[in-house]
PDB file of C-alpha atoms in Angstrom:
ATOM      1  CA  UNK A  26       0.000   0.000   0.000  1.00 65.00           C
ATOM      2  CA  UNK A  27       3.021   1.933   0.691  1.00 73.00           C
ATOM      3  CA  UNK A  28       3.951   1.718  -2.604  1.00 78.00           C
ATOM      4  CA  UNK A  29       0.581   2.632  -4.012  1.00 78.00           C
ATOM      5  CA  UNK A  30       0.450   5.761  -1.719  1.00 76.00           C
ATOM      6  CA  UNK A  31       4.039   6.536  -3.106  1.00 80.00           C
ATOM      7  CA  UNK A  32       3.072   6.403  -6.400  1.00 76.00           C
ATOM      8  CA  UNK A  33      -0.226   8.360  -6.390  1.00 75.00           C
ATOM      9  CA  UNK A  34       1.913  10.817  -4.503  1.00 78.00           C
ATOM     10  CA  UNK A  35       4.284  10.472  -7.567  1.00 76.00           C
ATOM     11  CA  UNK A  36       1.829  10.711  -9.693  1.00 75.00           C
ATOM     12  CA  UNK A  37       0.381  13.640  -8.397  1.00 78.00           C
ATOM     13  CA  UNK A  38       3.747  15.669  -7.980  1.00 74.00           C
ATOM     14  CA  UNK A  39       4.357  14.734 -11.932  1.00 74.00           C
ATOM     15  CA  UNK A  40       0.603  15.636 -13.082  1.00 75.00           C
ATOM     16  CA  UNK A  41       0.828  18.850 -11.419  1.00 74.00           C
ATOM     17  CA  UNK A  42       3.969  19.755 -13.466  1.00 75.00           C
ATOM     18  CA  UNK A  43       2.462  18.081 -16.449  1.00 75.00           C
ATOM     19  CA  UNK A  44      -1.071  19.126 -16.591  1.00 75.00           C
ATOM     20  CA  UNK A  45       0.122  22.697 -17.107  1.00 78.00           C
ATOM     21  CA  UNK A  46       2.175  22.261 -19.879  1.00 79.00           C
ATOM     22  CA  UNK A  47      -0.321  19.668 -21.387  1.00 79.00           C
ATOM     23  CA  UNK A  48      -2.911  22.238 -20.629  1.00 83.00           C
ATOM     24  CA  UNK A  49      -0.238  24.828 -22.845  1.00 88.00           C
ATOM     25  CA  UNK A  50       0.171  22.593 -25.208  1.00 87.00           C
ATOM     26  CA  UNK A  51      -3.855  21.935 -25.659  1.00 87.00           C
ATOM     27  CA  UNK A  52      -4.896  25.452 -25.482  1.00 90.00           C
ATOM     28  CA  UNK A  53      -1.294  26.169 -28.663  1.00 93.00           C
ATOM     29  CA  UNK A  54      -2.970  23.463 -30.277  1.00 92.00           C
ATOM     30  CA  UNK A  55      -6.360  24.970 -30.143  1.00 92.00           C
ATOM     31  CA  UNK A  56      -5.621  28.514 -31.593  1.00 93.00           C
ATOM     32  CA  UNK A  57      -3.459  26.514 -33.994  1.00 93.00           C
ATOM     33  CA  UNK A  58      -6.076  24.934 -35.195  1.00 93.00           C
ATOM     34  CA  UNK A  59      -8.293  28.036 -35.018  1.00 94.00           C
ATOM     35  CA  UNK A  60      -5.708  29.885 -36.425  1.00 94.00           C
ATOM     36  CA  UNK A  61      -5.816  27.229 -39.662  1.00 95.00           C
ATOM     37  CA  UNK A  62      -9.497  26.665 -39.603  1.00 94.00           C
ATOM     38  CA  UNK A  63      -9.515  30.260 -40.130  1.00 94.00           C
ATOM     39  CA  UNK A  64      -7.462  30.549 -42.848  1.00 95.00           C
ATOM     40  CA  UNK A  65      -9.239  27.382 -44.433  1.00 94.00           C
ATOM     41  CA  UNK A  66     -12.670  29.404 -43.963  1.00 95.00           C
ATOM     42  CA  UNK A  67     -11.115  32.423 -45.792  1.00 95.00           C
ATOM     43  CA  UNK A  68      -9.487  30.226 -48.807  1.00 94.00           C
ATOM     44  CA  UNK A  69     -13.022  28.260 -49.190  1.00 94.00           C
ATOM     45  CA  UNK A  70     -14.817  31.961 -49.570  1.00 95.00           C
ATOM     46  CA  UNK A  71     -12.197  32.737 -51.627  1.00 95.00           C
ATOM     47  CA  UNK A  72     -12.575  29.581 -53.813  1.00 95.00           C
ATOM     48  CA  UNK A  73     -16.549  29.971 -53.571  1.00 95.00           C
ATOM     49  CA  UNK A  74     -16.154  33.897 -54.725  1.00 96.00           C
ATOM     50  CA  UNK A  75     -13.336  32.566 -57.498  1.00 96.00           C
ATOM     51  CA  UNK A  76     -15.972  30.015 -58.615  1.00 96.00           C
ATOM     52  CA  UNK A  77     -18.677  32.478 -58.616  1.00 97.00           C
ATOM     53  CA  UNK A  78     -16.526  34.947 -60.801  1.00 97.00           C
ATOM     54  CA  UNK A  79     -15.755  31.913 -63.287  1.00 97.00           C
ATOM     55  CA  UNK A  80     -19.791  31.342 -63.714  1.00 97.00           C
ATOM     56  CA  UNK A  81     -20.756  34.924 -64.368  1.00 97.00           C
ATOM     57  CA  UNK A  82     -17.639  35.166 -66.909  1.00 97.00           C
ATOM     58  CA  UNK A  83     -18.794  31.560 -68.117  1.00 97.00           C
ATOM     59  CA  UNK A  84     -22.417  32.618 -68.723  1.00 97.00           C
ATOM     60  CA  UNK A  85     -21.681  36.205 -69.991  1.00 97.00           C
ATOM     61  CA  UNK A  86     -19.233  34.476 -72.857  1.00 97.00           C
ATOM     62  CA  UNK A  87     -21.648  32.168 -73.456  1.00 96.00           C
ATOM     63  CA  UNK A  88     -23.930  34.923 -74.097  1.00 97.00           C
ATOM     64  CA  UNK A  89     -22.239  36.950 -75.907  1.00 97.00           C
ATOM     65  CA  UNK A  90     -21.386  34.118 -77.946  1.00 96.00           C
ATOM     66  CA  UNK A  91     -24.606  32.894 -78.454  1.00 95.00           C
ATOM     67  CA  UNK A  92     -25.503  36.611 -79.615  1.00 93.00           C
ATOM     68  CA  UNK A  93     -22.925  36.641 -82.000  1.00 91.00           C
ATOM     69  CA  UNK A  94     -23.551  32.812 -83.719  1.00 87.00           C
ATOM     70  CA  UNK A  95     -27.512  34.365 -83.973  1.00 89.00           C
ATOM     71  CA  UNK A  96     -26.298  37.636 -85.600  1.00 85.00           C
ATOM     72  CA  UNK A  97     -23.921  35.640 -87.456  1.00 80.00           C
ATOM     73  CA  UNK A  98     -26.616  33.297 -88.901  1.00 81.00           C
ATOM     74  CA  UNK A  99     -30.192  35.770 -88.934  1.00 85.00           C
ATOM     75  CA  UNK A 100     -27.811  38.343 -90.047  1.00 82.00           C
ATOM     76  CA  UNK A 101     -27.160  36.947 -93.522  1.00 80.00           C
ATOM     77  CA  UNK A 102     -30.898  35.678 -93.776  1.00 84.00           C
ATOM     78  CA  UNK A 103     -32.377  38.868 -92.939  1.00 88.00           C
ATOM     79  CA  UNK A 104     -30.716  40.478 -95.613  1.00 85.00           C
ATOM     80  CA  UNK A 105     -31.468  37.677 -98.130  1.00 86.00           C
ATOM     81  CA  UNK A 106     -35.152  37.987 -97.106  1.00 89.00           C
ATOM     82  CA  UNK A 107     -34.973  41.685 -97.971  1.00 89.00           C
ATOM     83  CA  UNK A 108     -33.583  40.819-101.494  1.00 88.00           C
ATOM     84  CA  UNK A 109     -36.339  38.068-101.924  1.00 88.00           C
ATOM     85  CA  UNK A 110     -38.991  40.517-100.629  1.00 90.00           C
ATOM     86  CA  UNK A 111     -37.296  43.802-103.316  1.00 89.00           C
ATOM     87  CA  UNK A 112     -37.361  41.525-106.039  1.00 86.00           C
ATOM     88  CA  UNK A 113     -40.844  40.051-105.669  1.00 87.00           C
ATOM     89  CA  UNK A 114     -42.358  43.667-104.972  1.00 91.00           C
ATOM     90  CA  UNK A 115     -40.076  45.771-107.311  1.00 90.00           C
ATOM     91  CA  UNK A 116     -39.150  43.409-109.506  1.00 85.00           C
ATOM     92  CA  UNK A 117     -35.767  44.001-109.193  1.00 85.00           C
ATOM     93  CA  UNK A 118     -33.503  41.432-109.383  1.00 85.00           C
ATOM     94  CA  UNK A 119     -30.515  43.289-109.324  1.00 86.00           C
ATOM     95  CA  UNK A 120     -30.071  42.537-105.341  1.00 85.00           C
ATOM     96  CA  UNK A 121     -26.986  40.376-104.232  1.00 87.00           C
ATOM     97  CA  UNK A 122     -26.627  38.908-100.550  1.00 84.00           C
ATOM     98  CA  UNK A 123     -23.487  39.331 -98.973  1.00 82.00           C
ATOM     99  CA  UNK A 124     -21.706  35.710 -98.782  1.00 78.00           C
ATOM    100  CA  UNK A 125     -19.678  36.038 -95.439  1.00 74.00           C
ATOM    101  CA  UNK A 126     -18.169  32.497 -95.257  1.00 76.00           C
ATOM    102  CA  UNK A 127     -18.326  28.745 -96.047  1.00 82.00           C
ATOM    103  CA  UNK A 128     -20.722  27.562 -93.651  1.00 82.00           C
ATOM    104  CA  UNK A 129     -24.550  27.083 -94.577  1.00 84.00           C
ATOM    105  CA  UNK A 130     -25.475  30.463 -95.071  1.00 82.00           C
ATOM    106  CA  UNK A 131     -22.397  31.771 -96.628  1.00 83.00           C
ATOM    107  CA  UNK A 132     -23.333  28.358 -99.056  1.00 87.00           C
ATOM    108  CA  UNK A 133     -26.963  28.960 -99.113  1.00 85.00           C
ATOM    109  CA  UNK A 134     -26.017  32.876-100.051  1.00 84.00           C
ATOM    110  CA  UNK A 135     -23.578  32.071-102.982  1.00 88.00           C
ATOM    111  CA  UNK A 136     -26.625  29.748-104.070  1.00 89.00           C
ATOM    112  CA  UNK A 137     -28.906  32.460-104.325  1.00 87.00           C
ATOM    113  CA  UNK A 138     -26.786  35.017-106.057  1.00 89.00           C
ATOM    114  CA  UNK A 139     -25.816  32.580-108.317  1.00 91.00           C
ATOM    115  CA  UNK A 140     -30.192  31.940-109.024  1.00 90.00           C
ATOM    116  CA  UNK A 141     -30.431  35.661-109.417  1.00 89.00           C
ATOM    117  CA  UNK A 142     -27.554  35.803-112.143  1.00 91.00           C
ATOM    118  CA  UNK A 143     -29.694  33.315-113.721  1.00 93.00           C
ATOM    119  CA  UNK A 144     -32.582  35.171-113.272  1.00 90.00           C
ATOM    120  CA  UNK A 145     -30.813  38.523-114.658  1.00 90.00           C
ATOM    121  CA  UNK A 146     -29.298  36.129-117.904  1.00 93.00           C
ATOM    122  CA  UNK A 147     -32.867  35.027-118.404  1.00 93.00           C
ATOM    123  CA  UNK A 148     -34.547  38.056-118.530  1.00 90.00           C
ATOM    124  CA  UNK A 149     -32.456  40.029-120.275  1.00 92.00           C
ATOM    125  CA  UNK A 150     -32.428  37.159-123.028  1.00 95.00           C
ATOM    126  CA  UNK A 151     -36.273  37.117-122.869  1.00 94.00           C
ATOM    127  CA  UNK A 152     -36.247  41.328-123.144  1.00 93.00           C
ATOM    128  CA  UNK A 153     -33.410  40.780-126.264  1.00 95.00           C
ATOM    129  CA  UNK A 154     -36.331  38.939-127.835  1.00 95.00           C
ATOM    130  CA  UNK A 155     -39.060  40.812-126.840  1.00 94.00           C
ATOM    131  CA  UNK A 156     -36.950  43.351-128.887  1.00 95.00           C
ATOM    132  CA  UNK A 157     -36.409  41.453-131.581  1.00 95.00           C
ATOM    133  CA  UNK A 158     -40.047  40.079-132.054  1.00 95.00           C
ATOM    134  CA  UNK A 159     -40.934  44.159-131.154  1.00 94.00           C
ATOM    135  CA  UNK A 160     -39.094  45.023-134.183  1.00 93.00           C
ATOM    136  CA  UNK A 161     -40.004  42.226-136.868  1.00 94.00           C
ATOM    137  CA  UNK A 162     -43.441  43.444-135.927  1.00 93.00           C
ATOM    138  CA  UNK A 163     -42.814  46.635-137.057  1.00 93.00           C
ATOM    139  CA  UNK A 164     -41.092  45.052-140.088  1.00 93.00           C
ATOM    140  CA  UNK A 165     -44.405  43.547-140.974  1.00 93.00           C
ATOM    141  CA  UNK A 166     -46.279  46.384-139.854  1.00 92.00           C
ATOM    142  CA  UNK A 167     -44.384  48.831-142.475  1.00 93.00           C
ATOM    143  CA  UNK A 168     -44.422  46.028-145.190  1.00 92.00           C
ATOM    144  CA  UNK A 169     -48.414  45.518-144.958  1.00 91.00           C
ATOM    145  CA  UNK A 170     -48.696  49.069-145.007  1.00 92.00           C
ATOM    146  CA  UNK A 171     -46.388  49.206-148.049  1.00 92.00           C
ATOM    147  CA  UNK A 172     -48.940  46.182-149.214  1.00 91.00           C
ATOM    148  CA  UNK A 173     -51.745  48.063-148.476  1.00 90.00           C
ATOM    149  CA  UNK A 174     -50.526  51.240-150.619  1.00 91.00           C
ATOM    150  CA  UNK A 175     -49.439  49.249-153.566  1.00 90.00           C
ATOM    151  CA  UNK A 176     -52.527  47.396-153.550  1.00 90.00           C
ATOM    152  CA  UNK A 177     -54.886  50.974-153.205  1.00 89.00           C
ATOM    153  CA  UNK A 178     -52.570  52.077-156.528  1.00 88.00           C
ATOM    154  CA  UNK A 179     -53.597  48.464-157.701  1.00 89.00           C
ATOM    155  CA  UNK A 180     -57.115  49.076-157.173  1.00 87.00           C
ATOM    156  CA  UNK A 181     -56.880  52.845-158.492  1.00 88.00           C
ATOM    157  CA  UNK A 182     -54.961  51.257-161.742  1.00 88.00           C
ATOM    158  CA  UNK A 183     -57.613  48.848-162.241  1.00 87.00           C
ATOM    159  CA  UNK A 184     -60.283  51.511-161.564  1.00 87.00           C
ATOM    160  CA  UNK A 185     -58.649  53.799-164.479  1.00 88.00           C
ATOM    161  CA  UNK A 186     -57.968  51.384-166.414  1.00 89.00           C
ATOM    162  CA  UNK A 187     -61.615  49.934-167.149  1.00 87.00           C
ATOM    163  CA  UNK A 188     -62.604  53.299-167.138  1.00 89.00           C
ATOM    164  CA  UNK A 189     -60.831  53.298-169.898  1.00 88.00           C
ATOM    165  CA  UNK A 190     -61.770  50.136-171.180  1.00 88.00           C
ATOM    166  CA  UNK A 191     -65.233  51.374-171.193  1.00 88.00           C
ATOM    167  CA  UNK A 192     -64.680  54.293-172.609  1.00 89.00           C
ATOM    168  CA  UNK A 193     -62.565  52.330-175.133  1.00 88.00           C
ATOM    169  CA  UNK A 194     -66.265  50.012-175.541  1.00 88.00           C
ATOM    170  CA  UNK A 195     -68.417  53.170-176.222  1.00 88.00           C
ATOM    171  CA  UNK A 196     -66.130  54.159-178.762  1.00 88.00           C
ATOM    172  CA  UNK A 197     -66.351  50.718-180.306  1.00 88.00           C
ATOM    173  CA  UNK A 198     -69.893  50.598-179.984  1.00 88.00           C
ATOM    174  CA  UNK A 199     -69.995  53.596-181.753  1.00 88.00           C
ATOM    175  CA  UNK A 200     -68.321  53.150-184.556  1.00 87.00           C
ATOM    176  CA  UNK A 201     -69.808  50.059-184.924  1.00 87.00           C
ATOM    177  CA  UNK A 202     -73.446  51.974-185.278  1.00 86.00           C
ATOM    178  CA  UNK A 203     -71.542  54.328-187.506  1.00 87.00           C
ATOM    179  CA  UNK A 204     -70.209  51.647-189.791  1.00 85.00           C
ATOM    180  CA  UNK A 205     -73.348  49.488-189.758  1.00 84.00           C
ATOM    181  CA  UNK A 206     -75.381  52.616-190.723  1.00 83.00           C
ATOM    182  CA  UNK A 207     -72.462  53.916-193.510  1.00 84.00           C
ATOM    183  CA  UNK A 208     -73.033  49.703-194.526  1.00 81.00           C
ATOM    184  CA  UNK A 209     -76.941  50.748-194.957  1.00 81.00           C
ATOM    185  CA  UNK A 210     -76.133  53.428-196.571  1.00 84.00           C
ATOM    186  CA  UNK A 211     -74.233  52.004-198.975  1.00 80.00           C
ATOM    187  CA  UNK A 212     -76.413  49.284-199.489  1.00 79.00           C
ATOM    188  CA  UNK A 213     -79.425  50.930-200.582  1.00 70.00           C
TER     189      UNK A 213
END
């Protein structure tokens, strides 16, 4: 028992100049940990703000991207509608999208300039006939009036000419009487 009183009173003596510094160490541990718990607090807001930052960025490029693919693609159509819609109205088919790439549109674009060349080719062959039909009517227009004068001489010929014939008859006629009554003369 001796023994166990020593070493209680041992072990008292030793946790009375231990406790303390445990108690130091604990409480240096503690605000260590505070100290780093802290700090790990601070980087995670930090982190959560950095990740925050990235999103808005993220989304506003995205955006802005996204406005600039629409633009990019109702850009082109717009101003192929407005072409369509000039030459359907006006009839002028003079219009000519601007091809701004080799993508779709830019594709799509070139495909419709190229259909309004054709367009232009065809109607300005159709309007080179027109011109030449325009003008071979007026050929035949001048010629049947040319027709239509000689034919009016023709007629005026023919007129004078048994007028003539008529008179040309009478005359006949009457020297016919006159002989046939010179004959009866000269018969009796």
């Amino acid at each position: 028992i001796e023994t166990a009183g020593a070493f209680l009173k041992a072990n008292r003596a030793f946790e009375s100049s231990f406790n303390p510094k445990m108690r130091h160490f604990a409480e240096v541990q503690e605000a260590n940990a505070k100290v780093h718990y802290e700090a790990a607090i601070k980087e995670s807001a930090a982190a959560m703000r950095n990740s925050i930052l990235l999103i808005v960025a993220g989304v506003l490029v995205g955006v802005i991207l996204s406005a600039v693919i629409i633009g990019s693609i109702t850009g082109p159509l717009e101003n192929m509608r407005s072409v369509i819609t000039k030459a359907a109205s006006q009839y002028d088919f003079t219009g000519q999208v601007e091809v701004g790439g080799d993508n779709e549109i830019g594709r799509t674009a070139r495909a419709f300039n190229e259909l309004m060349a054709t367009l232009r080719q065809t109607l300005g062959e159709i309007r080179g006939n027109t011109i030449r039909v325009d003008d071979a009517t007026a050929s035949l227009a001048t010629a049947a009036e040319q027709a239509a004068i000689a034919s009016n001489d023709a007629s005026e010929s023919a007129a004078s000419m048994a007028a003539s014939v008529e008179q040309l008859s009478v005359s006949i006629t009457s020297v016919s009487d006159s002989t046939r009554d010179a004959l009866g003369i000269a018969r009796t």
